[in-house]
Amino acid sequence: MSWEVVVGLEIHAQLVTRTKAFCRCPNQYGAAPNTLVCPTCLGMPGALPVLNEEVVSQATKLALALGATVHPHSKFDRKNYFYPDLPKGYQISQYDEPFSTGGFVEFELGGETKRIRVTRAHIEEDAGKSQHLADGTTVVDMNRCGVPLVEIVSEPELRSPAEAGAYVRTVRDWLRAINVCDGNMEQGSLRCDANISVRRAGELDFNERREVKNLNSISNLEQVIVAESEWQIKRYEAGETVKRMTLLWDEGAEIAREMRRKEGSDDYRYFPEPDLPELTLDAQYIEGVRASMWLTPRELKAELMAVHGWNREQVQYLFSSAGHVPYVRELVQDFGADPKSVASFYATVASGIMNERGWSPAEFSQQVPAASFAKVISYQLDRTISFTGASAVIKEIADTGAEPDAIISARGLRQISDRGVLRQIVEQVLEQNPDAVLKHKPGEDKLVKFLVGRVIQATNKSANPAVATELVRELLDSRKAN
Ligand SMILES: [Zn+2]
């Protein structure tokens, strides 16, 4: 009889706020150890936490992206446990009144659309980081203490390693699209815990699960699910039982090791955080955040594909890094650039420049202002310049920061699209190539192409090829008719 894998995921996503969740220390990765700390995030007696508004707006964006209910009232709790990198002895989290509940994540896998329900998404703070050195000593970096997180808890609805991987990828894309998390799993800004159990196909009840903590790559997650489910199936088939347990994935050994017996919520002795007031949000606040989002990632994907004709790869590129969406939004919304042209220029030319120079979208937008980018796109659309010309202009803006008009003039990129001017040139070319005119048969394109080539040559490459082609056809046909 076959077995079914049952997986629920808890994704911890670090928010990209300027400061930490409850103090004014910078929220920044990679600083010298223990330099971004203060009495509040270290939990010194008498220090009081104050909630950072950016955390609330980003958590709201995420809840809206998930289609979740943002609760008008939520509260903070202390989750008590002792760990060397948690100097306070507790973590500020949300327990029985979380920030948001419900919503879902949707992705395509094997030609099917899967929908996984989300139980809740709540706000909490990160702990510090222990580092185990080769000589056996352990050092602790407290810079991460108090960095804001949202924890996104899924229902146990994932049924294979591939589904779990696709789910995490989608959540990461969405977080980047709304610009609240950089999704960098190597740096730990996105991590997940997997609750894994197995049951015989067709069974409705769940068996005991084992939780694997702190997975920091999608391939690790997929490996863990394979190894863990095989291990559990073997136990059941040998007539043994599986006990609830917390495990850590040992990447080198490719095995999950026991960390501790799974605590129930009793063990954490949750109690309301006495130093923070209840969090109250009115509908107006939530609507304000919604208005700042353009569209949710789900809506954005649907609109770009169905209305504007973007393809899957172009949408995928847009979601691949935080910061792409805000720039594209500026292009389309603020500067009225044609969305379809934006797709081709952004996913090819802009991405090429960013890759080549190792620029983030923020660095790109600083060097190539959206206003200039939009102008170049409109010049290509109205045939002032060719696609190749437009690409060259964008590259030169990235190099020099010059204005599009100045670059177009200096490089002589302006196309001749004026029919009157081009008509004269076409007439000349036809005079010079009487054989071609004689041999041309209406409806055939071979000689049309040849003659258009001559027109482009005669204008030193500045003839607009589309207009030139139209004119060559027209004039050839009229000569045949005479
Ligand atoms: Zn601090």
Short mmCIF file of C-alpha atoms and ligand atoms in Angstrom, two decimals:
data_model
loop_
_atom_site.label_atom_id
_atom_site.label_comp_id
_atom_site.label_asym_id
_atom_site.label_seq_id
_atom_site.Cartn_x
_atom_site.Cartn_y
_atom_site.Cartn_z
CA MET A 1 0.00 0.00 0.00
CA SER A 2 1.37 3.38 -0.92
CA TRP A 3 2.29 6.18 1.45
CA GLU A 4 1.56 9.86 1.26
CA VAL A 5 3.84 12.62 2.53
CA VAL A 6 2.23 15.39 4.60
CA VAL A 7 4.16 18.64 5.00
CA GLY A 8 3.33 21.95 6.62
CA LEU A 9 5.82 24.81 6.45
CA GLU A 10 6.65 27.74 8.68
CA ILE A 11 8.51 30.36 6.69
CA HIS A 12 10.41 33.02 8.60
CA ALA A 13 10.98 36.08 6.47
CA GLN A 14 13.13 38.99 7.64
CA LEU A 15 11.55 42.31 6.77
CA VAL A 16 13.60 44.96 4.99
CA THR A 17 12.97 47.79 7.43
CA ARG A 18 15.54 50.48 8.13
CA THR A 19 15.60 49.75 11.86
CA LYS A 20 14.83 46.74 14.04
CA ALA A 21 11.35 45.75 15.22
CA PHE A 22 11.36 47.42 18.64
CA CYS A 23 14.40 49.71 18.78
CA ARG A 24 16.33 52.09 16.55
CA CYS A 25 19.31 49.84 15.80
CA PRO A 26 19.90 49.51 12.05
CA ASN A 27 18.43 46.38 10.48
CA GLN A 28 21.42 45.50 8.40
CA TYR A 29 23.23 42.34 7.37
CA GLY A 30 26.98 41.86 7.39
CA ALA A 31 28.10 44.47 9.95
CA ALA A 32 30.94 43.64 12.39
CA PRO A 33 29.57 41.32 15.13
CA ASN A 34 27.81 42.94 18.08
CA THR A 35 27.99 46.48 16.69
CA LEU A 36 24.27 46.94 15.96
CA VAL A 37 22.88 46.48 19.46
CA CYS A 38 21.34 48.56 22.22
CA PRO A 39 19.87 47.94 25.68
CA THR A 40 16.42 47.25 24.17
CA CYS A 41 17.37 44.52 21.71
CA LEU A 42 19.71 42.99 24.29
CA GLY A 43 16.89 42.96 26.84
CA MET A 44 18.65 44.98 29.53
CA PRO A 45 16.49 45.76 32.55
CA GLY A 46 14.48 48.92 32.17
CA ALA A 47 14.76 49.16 28.39
CA LEU A 48 11.40 49.46 26.70
CA PRO A 49 10.43 48.19 23.23
CA VAL A 50 8.58 50.50 20.82
CA LEU A 51 6.98 48.96 17.74
CA ASN A 52 8.41 50.14 14.40
CA GLU A 53 5.61 51.28 12.05
CA GLU A 54 7.47 49.95 8.99
CA VAL A 55 7.07 46.45 10.42
CA VAL A 56 3.32 46.92 10.54
CA SER A 57 3.05 48.27 7.00
CA GLN A 58 5.19 45.47 5.58
CA ALA A 59 3.27 42.79 7.48
CA THR A 60 0.07 44.35 6.13
CA LYS A 61 1.39 44.19 2.57
CA LEU A 62 2.18 40.53 3.02
CA ALA A 63 -1.24 39.78 4.49
CA LEU A 64 -2.91 41.54 1.55
CA ALA A 65 -0.72 39.63 -0.91
CA LEU A 66 -1.84 36.37 0.69
CA GLY A 67 -5.47 37.44 0.66
CA ALA A 68 -5.49 37.08 4.45
CA THR A 69 -7.62 38.86 7.02
CA VAL A 70 -5.66 41.58 8.81
CA HIS A 71 -7.07 41.72 12.32
CA PRO A 72 -8.02 45.15 13.66
CA HIS A 73 -6.65 44.03 17.03
CA SER A 74 -3.64 41.84 17.62
CA LYS A 75 -1.30 41.54 20.55
CA PHE A 76 2.29 40.68 21.33
CA ASP A 77 3.35 37.87 23.61
CA ARG A 78 6.55 36.69 25.17
CA LYS A 79 7.68 33.26 24.06
CA ASN A 80 10.01 32.15 26.81
CA TYR A 81 12.91 29.85 26.17
CA PHE A 82 16.56 29.80 26.96
CA TYR A 83 19.08 29.83 24.20
CA PRO A 84 22.59 31.36 24.17
CA ASP A 85 21.79 33.73 21.31
CA LEU A 86 18.64 35.04 22.97
CA PRO A 87 19.93 37.22 25.79
CA LYS A 88 16.45 38.31 26.91
CA GLY A 89 15.39 34.74 27.57
CA TYR A 90 12.25 35.35 25.54
CA GLN A 91 11.26 36.32 22.06
CA ILE A 92 8.54 38.87 21.32
CA SER A 93 6.06 37.08 19.09
CA GLN A 94 2.31 36.79 18.62
CA TYR A 95 0.46 33.82 20.03
CA ASP A 96 -3.30 33.65 20.34
CA GLU A 97 -4.15 36.94 18.62
CA PRO A 98 -1.96 37.01 15.53
CA PHE A 99 -1.59 39.82 13.03
CA SER A 100 -3.40 38.01 10.22
CA THR A 101 -5.08 34.71 9.53
CA GLY A 102 -6.14 32.91 6.36
CA GLY A 103 -5.15 33.54 2.77
CA PHE A 104 -3.46 31.20 0.35
CA VAL A 105 -0.52 30.69 -1.96
CA GLU A 106 -0.99 29.53 -5.53
CA PHE A 107 1.57 28.01 -7.87
CA GLU A 108 1.78 25.83 -10.94
CA LEU A 109 3.40 22.45 -10.85
CA GLY A 110 3.35 19.81 -13.56
CA GLY A 111 0.72 21.73 -15.50
CA GLU A 112 -1.62 21.95 -12.54
CA THR A 113 -2.49 24.91 -10.35
CA LYS A 114 -2.04 24.15 -6.65
CA ARG A 115 -3.55 26.22 -3.91
CA ILE A 116 -2.11 25.91 -0.39
CA ARG A 117 -3.95 27.56 2.47
CA VAL A 118 -2.12 29.74 4.95
CA THR A 119 -3.09 29.39 8.60
CA ARG A 120 -1.62 32.63 9.88
CA ALA A 121 1.10 35.20 9.37
CA HIS A 122 2.34 36.91 12.51
CA ILE A 123 5.04 39.37 13.53
CA GLU A 124 7.98 38.37 15.70
CA GLU A 125 11.59 39.26 16.31
CA ASP A 126 14.66 37.29 15.33
CA ALA A 127 17.22 35.93 17.78
CA GLY A 128 20.99 36.40 17.56
CA LYS A 129 23.27 33.99 15.80
CA SER A 130 25.66 31.43 17.29
CA GLN A 131 28.70 30.45 15.34
CA HIS A 132 30.52 27.24 16.13
CA LEU A 133 34.19 27.60 15.37
CA ALA A 134 36.54 24.85 14.25
CA ASP A 135 38.37 24.80 17.59
CA GLY A 136 35.18 23.89 19.43
CA THR A 137 34.39 27.32 20.85
CA THR A 138 31.12 29.08 20.14
CA VAL A 139 30.80 32.81 19.60
CA VAL A 140 27.57 34.77 19.49
CA ASP A 141 26.65 37.73 17.29
CA MET A 142 23.72 39.72 18.67
CA ASN A 143 23.27 41.99 15.62
CA ARG A 144 20.31 39.89 14.51
CA CYS A 145 18.51 40.20 17.88
CA GLY A 146 15.32 42.14 17.29
CA VAL A 147 15.37 42.03 13.49
CA PRO A 148 11.71 41.92 12.42
CA LEU A 149 10.27 38.72 10.99
CA VAL A 150 6.97 37.55 9.72
CA GLU A 151 6.26 33.91 10.24
CA ILE A 152 4.01 32.45 7.55
CA VAL A 153 2.45 29.18 8.66
CA SER A 154 0.89 26.92 6.03
CA GLU A 155 -1.75 24.27 6.50
CA PRO A 156 -0.32 20.72 6.22
CA GLU A 157 -1.38 20.57 2.57
CA LEU A 158 1.91 19.99 0.78
CA ARG A 159 2.18 16.46 -0.57
CA SER A 160 5.65 16.14 -2.07
CA PRO A 161 9.14 17.62 -1.92
CA ALA A 162 8.49 19.31 -5.27
CA GLU A 163 5.30 20.95 -3.97
CA ALA A 164 7.10 22.19 -0.87
CA GLY A 165 9.88 23.62 -3.05
CA ALA A 166 7.43 25.34 -5.38
CA TYR A 167 5.53 26.76 -2.40
CA VAL A 168 8.67 28.32 -0.90
CA ARG A 169 9.73 29.68 -4.30
CA THR A 170 6.34 31.29 -4.75
CA VAL A 171 6.30 32.84 -1.28
CA ARG A 172 9.81 34.15 -1.92
CA ASP A 173 8.72 35.65 -5.27
CA TRP A 174 5.73 37.32 -3.65
CA LEU A 175 7.81 38.74 -0.80
CA ARG A 176 10.23 40.19 -3.34
CA ALA A 177 7.48 41.50 -5.57
CA ILE A 178 6.02 43.52 -2.72
CA ASN A 179 9.52 44.48 -1.60
CA VAL A 180 9.26 43.42 2.05
CA CYS A 181 11.98 40.73 2.15
CA ASP A 182 15.01 40.16 -0.05
CA GLY A 183 14.40 36.41 0.05
CA ASN A 184 18.08 35.65 0.36
CA MET A 185 18.19 32.16 1.85
CA GLU A 186 21.99 31.98 1.93
CA GLN A 187 22.14 34.99 4.22
CA GLY A 188 19.29 33.62 6.30
CA SER A 189 16.77 36.33 5.49
CA LEU A 190 14.35 33.57 4.50
CA ARG A 191 14.39 30.32 6.47
CA CYS A 192 11.88 27.61 7.01
CA ASP A 193 10.86 24.89 9.43
CA ALA A 194 9.19 21.80 7.98
CA ASN A 195 6.65 19.68 9.82
CA ILE A 196 6.78 16.28 8.19
CA SER A 197 4.62 13.20 8.65
CA VAL A 198 3.45 10.31 6.49
CA ARG A 199 0.21 8.39 6.20
CA ARG A 200 -1.16 5.59 4.08
CA ALA A 201 -2.84 6.83 0.92
CA GLY A 202 -6.50 7.49 1.53
CA GLU A 203 -6.19 8.01 5.30
CA LEU A 204 -7.68 11.24 6.61
CA ASP A 205 -6.08 11.47 10.04
CA PHE A 206 -2.59 12.79 10.49
CA ASN A 207 0.16 10.77 12.13
CA GLU A 208 2.70 12.24 14.52
CA ARG A 209 4.98 14.77 12.84
CA ARG A 210 8.62 15.60 13.25
CA GLU A 211 9.78 19.17 12.79
CA VAL A 212 13.03 20.04 11.04
CA LYS A 213 14.25 23.52 11.97
CA ASN A 214 16.07 26.26 10.14
CA LEU A 215 16.32 25.07 6.56
CA ASN A 216 18.15 27.63 4.51
CA SER A 217 17.82 26.39 0.98
CA ILE A 218 15.10 24.87 -1.16
CA SER A 219 17.28 21.90 -2.06
CA ASN A 220 17.88 21.19 1.66
CA LEU A 221 14.14 21.36 2.23
CA GLU A 222 13.47 18.88 -0.57
CA GLN A 223 16.21 16.52 0.66
CA VAL A 224 14.91 16.65 4.22
CA ILE A 225 11.42 15.70 3.12
CA VAL A 226 12.71 12.75 1.12
CA ALA A 227 15.00 11.48 3.90
CA GLU A 228 12.54 12.08 6.72
CA SER A 229 9.54 10.51 4.99
CA GLU A 230 11.56 7.43 4.04
CA TRP A 231 12.74 7.12 7.63
CA GLN A 232 9.19 7.40 8.98
CA ILE A 233 7.76 4.91 6.48
CA LYS A 234 10.41 2.38 7.48
CA ARG A 235 9.46 2.78 11.13
CA TYR A 236 5.76 2.23 10.48
CA GLU A 237 6.41 -0.73 8.21
CA ALA A 238 8.53 -2.29 10.96
CA GLY A 239 5.57 -1.89 13.33
CA GLU A 240 7.20 0.92 15.31
CA THR A 241 5.88 4.36 16.13
CA VAL A 242 7.12 7.87 15.40
CA LYS A 243 7.43 10.35 18.27
CA ARG A 244 7.08 14.07 17.96
CA MET A 245 10.51 15.62 17.87
CA THR A 246 12.48 18.65 16.77
CA LEU A 247 15.38 18.03 14.43
CA LEU A 248 18.18 19.93 12.79
CA TRP A 249 19.30 19.11 9.27
CA ASP A 250 22.95 18.17 9.06
CA GLU A 251 23.81 19.31 5.55
CA GLY A 252 27.14 17.48 5.33
CA ALA A 253 25.75 14.14 6.52
CA GLU A 254 22.40 14.64 4.76
CA ILE A 255 20.60 13.49 7.85
CA ALA A 256 18.22 15.11 10.35
CA ARG A 257 19.56 15.02 13.91
CA GLU A 258 17.59 15.23 17.11
CA MET A 259 17.60 18.69 18.67
CA ARG A 260 15.12 18.39 21.50
CA ARG A 261 11.80 16.86 22.29
CA LYS A 262 9.14 19.01 20.69
CA GLU A 263 7.87 21.56 23.14
CA GLY A 264 4.17 22.11 23.36
CA SER A 265 3.11 25.72 23.69
CA ASP A 266 2.99 25.09 27.48
CA ASP A 267 6.73 24.76 27.52
CA TYR A 268 7.16 28.27 26.16
CA ARG A 269 5.07 29.76 28.99
CA TYR A 270 3.61 32.33 26.63
CA PHE A 271 2.23 35.42 28.30
CA PRO A 272 1.20 38.84 26.98
CA GLU A 273 4.12 41.22 26.47
CA PRO A 274 3.56 43.77 29.24
CA ASP A 275 5.67 46.51 27.66
CA LEU A 276 3.80 46.75 24.35
CA PRO A 277 0.25 47.94 23.89
CA GLU A 278 -2.22 45.95 21.83
CA LEU A 279 -1.79 46.67 18.13
CA THR A 280 -4.85 48.39 16.68
CA LEU A 281 -5.34 49.03 12.97
CA ASP A 282 -8.26 50.77 11.35
CA ALA A 283 -9.64 50.06 7.90
CA GLN A 284 -8.28 53.34 6.62
CA TYR A 285 -4.73 52.33 7.50
CA ILE A 286 -5.10 49.00 5.73
CA GLU A 287 -6.60 50.66 2.65
CA GLY A 288 -3.71 53.14 2.63
CA VAL A 289 -1.24 50.27 2.54
CA ARG A 290 -3.24 48.54 -0.19
CA ALA A 291 -3.18 51.73 -2.27
CA SER A 292 0.61 51.89 -1.94
CA MET A 293 0.99 48.39 -3.37
CA TRP A 294 -0.16 48.87 -6.97
CA LEU A 295 -1.45 45.27 -7.13
CA THR A 296 -0.85 42.10 -5.14
CA PRO A 297 1.64 39.71 -6.76
CA ARG A 298 -1.21 37.42 -7.77
CA GLU A 299 -3.16 40.25 -9.40
CA LEU A 300 -0.03 41.68 -10.95
CA LYS A 301 0.89 38.37 -12.57
CA ALA A 302 -2.64 37.91 -13.91
CA GLU A 303 -2.83 41.46 -15.25
CA LEU A 304 0.59 41.47 -16.86
CA MET A 305 -0.01 38.14 -18.58
CA ALA A 306 -3.67 38.43 -19.54
CA VAL A 307 -3.96 42.15 -20.28
CA HIS A 308 -0.47 43.20 -21.32
CA GLY A 309 0.82 40.02 -22.94
CA TRP A 310 3.87 39.43 -20.75
CA ASN A 311 5.17 35.89 -20.93
CA ARG A 312 5.95 33.61 -18.00
CA GLU A 313 9.70 34.30 -18.13
CA GLN A 314 9.16 38.06 -18.09
CA VAL A 315 6.89 37.83 -15.04
CA GLN A 316 9.34 35.45 -13.40
CA TYR A 317 12.14 37.94 -13.95
CA LEU A 318 10.07 40.71 -12.42
CA PHE A 319 9.57 38.62 -9.27
CA SER A 320 13.16 37.39 -9.10
CA SER A 321 14.51 40.17 -6.95
CA ALA A 322 13.13 42.77 -4.59
CA GLY A 323 13.04 46.17 -6.24
CA HIS A 324 12.07 45.20 -9.79
CA VAL A 325 8.35 45.73 -9.21
CA PRO A 326 8.60 49.27 -7.77
CA TYR A 327 10.66 50.38 -10.77
CA VAL A 328 8.33 48.82 -13.31
CA ARG A 329 5.44 50.34 -11.45
CA GLU A 330 7.03 53.77 -11.79
CA LEU A 331 7.51 53.20 -15.51
CA VAL A 332 3.97 52.06 -16.15
CA GLN A 333 1.99 54.05 -13.60
CA ASP A 334 3.88 57.28 -13.09
CA PHE A 335 5.33 57.71 -16.58
CA GLY A 336 2.69 55.92 -18.63
CA ALA A 337 5.13 53.63 -20.45
CA ASP A 338 3.56 50.91 -22.59
CA PRO A 339 3.53 47.77 -20.36
CA LYS A 340 4.26 45.38 -23.23
CA SER A 341 7.32 47.39 -24.29
CA VAL A 342 8.38 47.66 -20.67
CA ALA A 343 8.37 43.85 -20.53
CA SER A 344 10.72 43.47 -23.47
CA PHE A 345 13.07 46.27 -22.49
CA TYR A 346 13.15 45.50 -18.80
CA ALA A 347 13.55 41.72 -19.00
CA THR A 348 16.21 41.94 -21.72
CA VAL A 349 18.12 45.22 -21.82
CA ALA A 350 17.81 46.30 -18.17
CA SER A 351 18.41 42.78 -16.85
CA GLY A 352 21.49 42.50 -19.08
CA ILE A 353 22.91 45.73 -17.66
CA MET A 354 22.19 44.67 -14.07
CA ASN A 355 23.78 41.24 -14.60
CA GLU A 356 26.82 42.62 -16.33
CA ARG A 357 27.56 45.18 -13.65
CA GLY A 358 26.28 43.31 -10.63
CA TRP A 359 23.78 46.11 -9.93
CA SER A 360 20.74 45.71 -7.73
CA PRO A 361 17.45 47.08 -9.09
CA ALA A 362 17.92 50.02 -6.71
CA GLU A 363 21.33 50.81 -8.18
CA PHE A 364 19.92 50.50 -11.69
CA SER A 365 17.06 52.86 -10.95
CA GLN A 366 19.45 55.39 -9.50
CA GLN A 367 21.59 55.38 -12.63
CA VAL A 368 18.76 55.07 -15.14
CA PRO A 369 15.86 57.18 -13.84
CA ALA A 370 12.43 55.78 -14.68
CA ALA A 371 11.59 59.05 -16.48
CA SER A 372 14.47 58.53 -18.94
CA PHE A 373 13.73 54.84 -19.39
CA ALA A 374 10.07 55.61 -20.14
CA LYS A 375 11.08 58.26 -22.68
CA VAL A 376 13.33 55.83 -24.55
CA ILE A 377 10.51 53.29 -24.64
CA SER A 378 8.09 55.85 -26.07
CA TYR A 379 10.62 56.87 -28.75
CA GLN A 380 10.94 53.25 -29.79
CA LEU A 381 7.18 52.84 -29.84
CA ASP A 382 6.60 55.89 -32.07
CA ARG A 383 9.49 54.75 -34.29
CA THR A 384 11.73 57.71 -33.57
CA ILE A 385 14.43 55.14 -32.85
CA SER A 386 14.77 51.44 -33.53
CA PHE A 387 14.78 48.70 -30.87
CA THR A 388 18.53 48.37 -31.29
CA GLY A 389 18.90 52.13 -31.04
CA ALA A 390 16.77 52.20 -27.89
CA SER A 391 18.88 49.48 -26.30
CA ALA A 392 22.01 51.46 -27.08
CA VAL A 393 20.53 54.60 -25.54
CA ILE A 394 19.61 52.79 -22.33
CA LYS A 395 23.14 51.39 -22.09
CA GLU A 396 24.61 54.82 -22.57
CA ILE A 397 22.37 56.30 -19.86
CA ALA A 398 23.66 53.56 -17.54
CA ASP A 399 27.24 54.54 -18.46
CA THR A 400 27.05 58.30 -18.47
CA GLY A 401 23.73 59.36 -16.99
CA ALA A 402 23.11 61.53 -20.10
CA GLU A 403 19.65 62.55 -21.29
CA PRO A 404 18.00 60.34 -23.94
CA ASP A 405 17.52 63.23 -26.43
CA ALA A 406 21.16 64.24 -26.18
CA ILE A 407 22.31 60.66 -26.79
CA ILE A 408 19.96 60.18 -29.76
CA SER A 409 21.20 63.39 -31.42
CA ALA A 410 24.87 62.77 -30.69
CA ARG A 411 24.73 59.25 -32.08
CA GLY A 412 22.44 60.07 -35.00
CA LEU A 413 19.99 57.40 -33.93
CA ARG A 414 16.85 59.21 -34.98
CA GLN A 415 15.06 57.18 -37.63
CA ILE A 416 13.60 58.73 -40.75
CA SER A 417 9.92 57.87 -40.44
CA ASP A 418 8.61 60.81 -42.44
CA ARG A 419 6.84 59.29 -45.45
CA GLY A 420 7.48 62.32 -47.68
CA VAL A 421 11.21 62.22 -47.08
CA LEU A 422 11.45 58.44 -47.39
CA ARG A 423 9.33 58.35 -50.54
CA GLN A 424 11.91 60.41 -52.43
CA ILE A 425 14.69 58.08 -51.34
CA VAL A 426 12.67 55.01 -52.31
CA GLU A 427 11.99 56.50 -55.75
CA GLN A 428 15.74 57.04 -56.23
CA VAL A 429 16.54 53.48 -55.17
CA LEU A 430 13.97 52.09 -57.62
CA GLU A 431 15.52 54.18 -60.45
CA GLN A 432 18.94 52.78 -59.60
CA ASN A 433 17.72 49.16 -59.60
CA PRO A 434 15.60 48.72 -62.73
CA ASP A 435 16.26 44.94 -62.88
CA ALA A 436 14.82 44.38 -59.48
CA VAL A 437 11.77 46.44 -60.38
CA LEU A 438 11.27 44.41 -63.56
CA LYS A 439 11.65 41.01 -61.86
CA HIS A 440 9.39 41.83 -58.92
CA LYS A 441 6.12 39.93 -58.81
CA PRO A 442 3.30 41.37 -56.68
CA GLY A 443 2.88 39.45 -53.43
CA GLU A 444 6.51 38.32 -53.35
CA ASP A 445 8.83 39.61 -50.66
CA LYS A 446 12.30 38.64 -51.84
CA LEU A 447 13.02 41.74 -53.91
CA VAL A 448 11.14 43.98 -51.49
CA LYS A 449 13.65 43.01 -48.82
CA PHE A 450 16.53 43.65 -51.16
CA LEU A 451 15.25 47.12 -52.05
CA VAL A 452 14.50 48.03 -48.43
CA GLY A 453 18.11 47.08 -47.67
CA ARG A 454 19.23 49.56 -50.32
CA VAL A 455 17.01 52.29 -48.85
CA ILE A 456 18.48 51.72 -45.40
CA GLN A 457 21.97 51.86 -46.88
CA ALA A 458 21.18 55.07 -48.74
CA THR A 459 20.04 56.72 -45.52
CA ASN A 460 23.04 55.61 -43.54
CA LYS A 461 20.86 53.16 -41.55
CA SER A 462 18.45 55.80 -40.32
CA ALA A 463 15.42 54.87 -42.46
CA ASN A 464 12.64 53.39 -40.41
CA PRO A 465 12.49 49.83 -41.80
CA ALA A 466 8.75 49.43 -41.30
CA VAL A 467 7.87 52.64 -43.15
CA ALA A 468 10.47 51.92 -45.84
CA THR A 469 8.98 48.46 -46.44
CA GLU A 470 5.48 49.90 -46.77
CA LEU A 471 6.68 52.48 -49.29
CA VAL A 472 8.72 50.03 -51.38
CA ARG A 473 5.68 47.73 -51.68
CA GLU A 474 3.37 50.60 -52.58
CA LEU A 475 5.64 52.10 -55.21
CA LEU A 476 6.53 48.74 -56.77
CA ASP A 477 2.89 47.77 -57.02
CA SER A 478 1.94 51.13 -58.55
CA ARG A 479 4.67 50.73 -61.20
CA LYS A 480 3.41 47.23 -62.03
CA ALA A 481 -0.10 48.57 -62.30
CA ASN A 482 1.04 51.21 -64.84
ZN ZN B 1 18.62 47.75 19.51
#
